[in-house]
Amino acid sequence: REAWILAKYTIPGSFFSPSNCYVDPQVDLYTVFISNVLEYSFVIASVVSIGHLSTTALAASTLGSMTSAVTGYSILQGFASTLDTVLPSAYTSEQPHLVGEWTQRMSVILGFSLIPIAFCWANAESILLALRQDPEVARLAAIYLRWAILGLPAYAFNQISRRYFQAQGLFDVPTRIIFVVAPINVILQYLLIWGPDPVRLGFIGAPIASAISFNLMALLSLAYGIFWVPRTAWHPLSMRMFTNLGILVQLGLAGVGQTASDWWSWELVGRE
């Protein structure tokens, strides 16, 4: 029974034949599988669009993307992975509002984590030059990262909100949101990188388009959580969000070790 539940949440419903099995309409199309595929479209759209500019721009965007993954996204995702353990047990307890409380605490931790990450990205050129990268590629990659900071808080929020929804069995909510935003991101990448003159920004259009998409996902997640999700798991904002942070930090560091090592091995070794 549990295996069947997992299958429904991970395999697209189109793979099933209606004649021999039933798939919950709520998770038929909008599944975790499709969500992950659409997430990769963000990277593909950016690479394809920047590839129309020059090989130097493409190399810089690749270096910027790799640096952002190694120094930022992997760390945020690693910390947020702690909620995969904490939130489901809280939701099934006699106090489901603890889901909201732990979510707020993780928001505080990721909020503080954004400060050194943003500082690193803002000073990326000197770091990349110290690593003996090509000066022009390092300069453009640093520009890429500075603009990418605009989407960094939203990325962190999206990692938290996804787990907030999934802990309540609402696996389809993040997928519905990204299903809407992914096509918008493709259009933005085209318009801002090599679209018509009035809106074309060139190289910086890629990180700006991604930042807009991340922020749009965050706004949609927030709106969905406020207006359409039952308040069973919600906890009012209070100073309690600043308590018991050490537990999440301890668990989060373990999550960072697992997630980041996987990302780093691919980014630093695989791309080499």
Short mmCIF file of C-alpha atoms in Angstrom, two decimals:
data_model
loop_
_atom_site.label_atom_id
_atom_site.label_comp_id
_atom_site.label_asym_id
_atom_site.label_seq_id
_atom_site.Cartn_x
_atom_site.Cartn_y
_atom_site.Cartn_z
CA ARG A 1 0.00 0.00 0.00
CA GLU A 2 2.80 2.40 0.88
CA ALA A 3 4.71 1.50 -2.30
CA TRP A 4 1.63 2.37 -4.34
CA ILE A 5 1.33 5.75 -2.62
CA LEU A 6 4.98 6.50 -3.38
CA ALA A 7 4.50 5.47 -7.00
CA LYS A 8 1.58 7.85 -7.43
CA TYR A 9 3.62 10.76 -6.13
CA THR A 10 6.72 10.06 -8.22
CA ILE A 11 5.56 8.63 -11.55
CA PRO A 12 3.54 10.75 -14.00
CA GLY A 13 -0.07 9.65 -14.18
CA SER A 14 0.12 9.50 -17.97
CA PHE A 15 2.21 6.34 -17.60
CA PHE A 16 -0.80 4.56 -16.15
CA SER A 17 -3.64 3.15 -18.18
CA PRO A 18 -7.06 4.26 -16.87
CA SER A 19 -8.43 0.90 -17.86
CA ASN A 20 -6.42 -1.12 -15.37
CA CYS A 21 -5.67 1.22 -12.49
CA TYR A 22 -6.82 4.35 -10.77
CA VAL A 23 -4.70 7.42 -10.14
CA ASP A 24 -5.82 10.16 -7.81
CA PRO A 25 -6.63 13.15 -10.08
CA GLN A 26 -4.89 15.41 -7.59
CA VAL A 27 -1.54 13.81 -8.38
CA ASP A 28 -2.28 12.55 -11.90
CA LEU A 29 -0.35 15.16 -13.89
CA TYR A 30 1.20 17.41 -11.29
CA THR A 31 3.69 15.02 -9.74
CA VAL A 32 7.06 15.28 -8.09
CA PHE A 33 8.56 13.69 -11.20
CA ILE A 34 7.31 16.45 -13.47
CA SER A 35 8.29 19.08 -10.92
CA ASN A 36 11.93 17.97 -11.05
CA VAL A 37 11.90 17.89 -14.85
CA LEU A 38 10.52 21.43 -15.00
CA GLU A 39 13.13 22.63 -12.52
CA TYR A 40 15.85 21.52 -14.91
CA SER A 41 14.17 23.57 -17.65
CA PHE A 42 15.32 26.70 -15.78
CA VAL A 43 18.94 25.73 -16.42
CA ILE A 44 18.34 24.55 -19.98
CA ALA A 45 16.49 27.72 -20.98
CA SER A 46 19.30 29.89 -19.60
CA VAL A 47 22.09 27.93 -21.31
CA VAL A 48 20.31 27.79 -24.67
CA SER A 49 19.53 31.51 -24.60
CA ILE A 50 23.01 32.64 -23.56
CA GLY A 51 24.49 30.31 -26.17
CA HIS A 52 23.17 32.71 -28.80
CA LEU A 53 25.47 35.47 -27.53
CA SER A 54 29.03 34.09 -27.55
CA THR A 55 31.16 31.23 -26.30
CA THR A 56 32.66 33.54 -23.68
CA ALA A 57 29.21 34.44 -22.38
CA LEU A 58 28.27 30.76 -22.32
CA ALA A 59 31.45 29.89 -20.40
CA ALA A 60 30.80 32.71 -17.93
CA SER A 61 27.20 31.66 -17.33
CA THR A 62 28.34 28.08 -16.79
CA LEU A 63 30.98 29.22 -14.31
CA GLY A 64 28.46 31.49 -12.58
CA SER A 65 25.90 28.71 -12.41
CA MET A 66 28.48 26.28 -11.02
CA THR A 67 29.64 28.79 -8.41
CA SER A 68 26.08 29.56 -7.33
CA ALA A 69 25.35 25.84 -6.96
CA VAL A 70 28.51 25.13 -4.95
CA THR A 71 28.46 28.17 -2.69
CA GLY A 72 24.74 28.81 -2.38
CA TYR A 73 21.98 26.59 -3.66
CA SER A 74 23.46 23.33 -2.39
CA ILE A 75 23.90 24.79 1.10
CA LEU A 76 20.35 26.15 1.24
CA GLN A 77 18.92 22.90 -0.04
CA GLY A 78 21.00 20.92 2.45
CA PHE A 79 19.72 22.94 5.41
CA ALA A 80 16.14 22.79 4.13
CA SER A 81 16.36 19.00 3.80
CA THR A 82 16.18 18.87 7.60
CA LEU A 83 12.48 19.65 7.27
CA ASP A 84 12.00 16.39 5.37
CA THR A 85 12.56 14.65 8.70
CA VAL A 86 11.04 17.13 11.14
CA LEU A 87 7.83 18.25 9.46
CA PRO A 88 6.10 14.92 8.65
CA SER A 89 6.47 13.70 12.22
CA ALA A 90 5.19 17.04 13.51
CA TYR A 91 2.16 16.94 11.23
CA THR A 92 1.15 13.45 12.33
CA SER A 93 1.57 14.32 16.02
CA GLU A 94 -1.11 15.69 18.31
CA GLN A 95 0.25 19.19 17.62
CA PRO A 96 0.27 19.64 13.82
CA HIS A 97 0.80 23.39 14.26
CA LEU A 98 4.42 22.50 15.04
CA VAL A 99 4.86 22.22 11.27
CA GLY A 100 4.45 25.97 11.00
CA GLU A 101 6.68 26.58 13.98
CA TRP A 102 9.57 24.48 12.63
CA THR A 103 9.08 26.07 9.22
CA GLN A 104 9.49 29.53 10.72
CA ARG A 105 12.64 28.44 12.54
CA MET A 106 14.16 27.14 9.33
CA SER A 107 13.30 30.47 7.69
CA VAL A 108 15.37 32.22 10.35
CA ILE A 109 18.33 29.90 9.79
CA LEU A 110 18.26 30.26 6.02
CA GLY A 111 17.81 34.01 6.40
CA PHE A 112 21.10 34.24 8.30
CA SER A 113 22.72 31.84 5.82
CA LEU A 114 21.92 34.21 2.97
CA ILE A 115 24.26 36.87 4.35
CA PRO A 116 27.61 35.08 3.76
CA ILE A 117 26.32 33.58 0.51
CA ALA A 118 25.34 36.99 -0.86
CA PHE A 119 28.67 38.44 0.27
CA CYS A 120 30.51 35.66 -1.56
CA TRP A 121 28.54 36.22 -4.74
CA ALA A 122 29.00 39.99 -4.58
CA ASN A 123 32.79 39.52 -4.41
CA ALA A 124 32.99 36.56 -6.75
CA GLU A 125 35.38 38.11 -9.27
CA SER A 126 38.34 38.30 -6.89
CA ILE A 127 37.63 34.74 -5.72
CA LEU A 128 37.45 33.39 -9.28
CA LEU A 129 40.62 35.22 -10.27
CA ALA A 130 42.38 33.72 -7.25
CA LEU A 131 41.31 30.33 -8.62
CA ARG A 132 43.05 31.26 -11.89
CA GLN A 133 39.98 31.57 -14.06
CA ASP A 134 40.14 33.52 -17.30
CA PRO A 135 39.82 37.23 -16.40
CA GLU A 136 37.03 38.01 -18.86
CA VAL A 137 35.08 34.88 -17.96
CA ALA A 138 35.56 35.64 -14.27
CA ARG A 139 34.32 39.20 -14.77
CA LEU A 140 31.15 38.11 -16.56
CA ALA A 141 30.56 35.27 -14.09
CA ALA A 142 30.80 37.78 -11.23
CA ILE A 143 28.21 39.98 -12.96
CA TYR A 144 25.99 36.92 -13.35
CA LEU A 145 26.26 36.15 -9.63
CA ARG A 146 25.60 39.72 -8.51
CA TRP A 147 22.32 39.78 -10.41
CA ALA A 148 21.49 36.26 -9.22
CA ILE A 149 21.43 37.60 -5.64
CA LEU A 150 18.02 39.08 -6.48
CA GLY A 151 16.55 35.58 -6.58
CA LEU A 152 18.47 34.10 -3.67
CA PRO A 153 15.94 34.82 -0.87
CA ALA A 154 13.11 33.51 -3.04
CA TYR A 155 15.05 30.32 -3.77
CA ALA A 156 15.47 29.74 -0.04
CA PHE A 157 11.79 30.41 0.57
CA ASN A 158 10.80 27.97 -2.18
CA GLN A 159 12.88 25.21 -0.60
CA ILE A 160 11.04 25.73 2.68
CA SER A 161 7.55 26.14 1.24
CA ARG A 162 7.86 22.98 -0.83
CA ARG A 163 8.55 20.94 2.27
CA TYR A 164 5.79 22.71 4.16
CA PHE A 165 3.30 21.60 1.52
CA GLN A 166 4.70 18.10 1.12
CA ALA A 167 4.59 17.43 4.87
CA GLN A 168 0.81 17.85 4.63
CA GLY A 169 0.56 15.50 1.65
CA LEU A 170 0.13 18.41 -0.78
CA PHE A 171 2.75 17.15 -3.22
CA ASP A 172 0.91 18.61 -6.18
CA VAL A 173 1.06 22.24 -4.98
CA PRO A 174 4.76 22.92 -5.78
CA THR A 175 4.31 21.13 -9.09
CA ARG A 176 1.29 23.20 -10.04
CA ILE A 177 3.26 26.35 -9.29
CA ILE A 178 6.35 25.39 -11.25
CA PHE A 179 4.12 24.15 -14.07
CA VAL A 180 2.92 27.76 -14.39
CA VAL A 181 6.28 29.47 -13.85
CA ALA A 182 8.51 27.27 -16.07
CA PRO A 183 6.99 28.48 -19.37
CA ILE A 184 7.13 32.06 -18.11
CA ASN A 185 10.83 31.57 -17.36
CA VAL A 186 11.46 30.37 -20.93
CA ILE A 187 9.73 33.45 -22.31
CA LEU A 188 11.66 35.76 -19.97
CA GLN A 189 14.97 34.15 -20.93
CA TYR A 190 14.22 34.81 -24.59
CA LEU A 191 12.97 38.35 -24.12
CA LEU A 192 15.66 39.56 -21.73
CA ILE A 193 18.68 37.90 -23.39
CA TRP A 194 18.13 38.14 -27.13
CA GLY A 195 14.60 39.41 -27.60
CA PRO A 196 13.40 42.71 -29.10
CA ASP A 197 15.46 45.83 -28.48
CA PRO A 198 13.12 47.53 -25.97
CA VAL A 199 13.44 44.67 -23.46
CA ARG A 200 16.72 43.00 -24.43
CA LEU A 201 19.36 43.13 -21.67
CA GLY A 202 21.89 40.71 -23.10
CA PHE A 203 24.02 38.63 -20.77
CA ILE A 204 22.53 39.91 -17.51
CA GLY A 205 19.09 38.96 -18.75
CA ALA A 206 19.72 35.33 -17.78
CA PRO A 207 20.17 35.81 -14.01
CA ILE A 208 17.47 38.48 -13.96
CA ALA A 209 14.99 36.15 -15.68
CA SER A 210 15.83 33.36 -13.22
CA ALA A 211 15.49 35.76 -10.28
CA ILE A 212 12.07 36.92 -11.50
CA SER A 213 10.97 33.30 -11.89
CA PHE A 214 12.14 32.35 -8.39
CA ASN A 215 10.35 35.35 -6.90
CA LEU A 216 7.19 34.56 -8.84
CA MET A 217 7.26 31.00 -7.48
CA ALA A 218 7.67 32.35 -3.96
CA LEU A 219 4.73 34.73 -4.33
CA LEU A 220 2.49 32.00 -5.73
CA SER A 221 3.52 29.63 -2.93
CA LEU A 222 2.78 32.29 -0.33
CA ALA A 223 -0.60 33.07 -1.85
CA TYR A 224 -1.51 29.40 -2.11
CA GLY A 225 -0.48 28.78 1.49
CA ILE A 226 -2.55 31.72 2.75
CA PHE A 227 -5.75 31.31 0.76
CA TRP A 228 -6.08 27.64 -0.19
CA VAL A 229 -4.27 25.49 2.37
CA PRO A 230 -6.06 24.61 5.65
CA ARG A 231 -4.58 26.29 8.73
CA THR A 232 -4.10 22.97 10.50
CA ALA A 233 -0.31 23.12 10.23
CA TRP A 234 0.09 26.86 10.59
CA HIS A 235 1.45 28.58 13.69
CA PRO A 236 1.13 32.34 14.26
CA LEU A 237 4.33 34.33 13.97
CA SER A 238 5.96 34.73 17.36
CA MET A 239 9.33 34.95 19.07
CA ARG A 240 9.30 31.15 19.37
CA MET A 241 10.75 31.05 15.86
CA PHE A 242 14.07 32.08 17.43
CA THR A 243 14.12 29.13 19.84
CA ASN A 244 15.56 25.63 19.39
CA LEU A 245 17.55 26.79 16.38
CA GLY A 246 20.53 24.72 17.47
CA ILE A 247 18.68 21.48 16.73
CA LEU A 248 17.96 22.54 13.16
CA VAL A 249 21.50 23.82 12.66
CA GLN A 250 22.94 20.52 13.86
CA LEU A 251 20.66 18.48 11.63
CA GLY A 252 21.09 20.99 8.81
CA LEU A 253 24.86 20.68 8.79
CA ALA A 254 24.47 16.94 8.30
CA GLY A 255 22.07 17.64 5.45
CA VAL A 256 24.51 20.10 3.91
CA GLY A 257 27.25 17.48 4.15
CA GLN A 258 25.16 15.00 2.20
CA THR A 259 23.60 17.35 -0.33
CA ALA A 260 26.55 19.63 -0.92
CA SER A 261 29.05 16.79 -1.34
CA ASP A 262 26.84 15.37 -4.09
CA TRP A 263 26.49 18.74 -5.83
CA TRP A 264 30.15 19.60 -5.41
CA SER A 265 31.37 16.30 -6.81
CA TRP A 266 29.35 16.92 -9.94
CA GLU A 267 30.04 20.63 -10.35
CA LEU A 268 33.75 20.57 -9.49
CA VAL A 269 34.73 17.19 -10.92
CA GLY A 270 32.06 16.32 -13.49
CA ARG A 271 32.29 19.64 -15.31
CA GLU A 272 36.06 19.61 -15.14
#
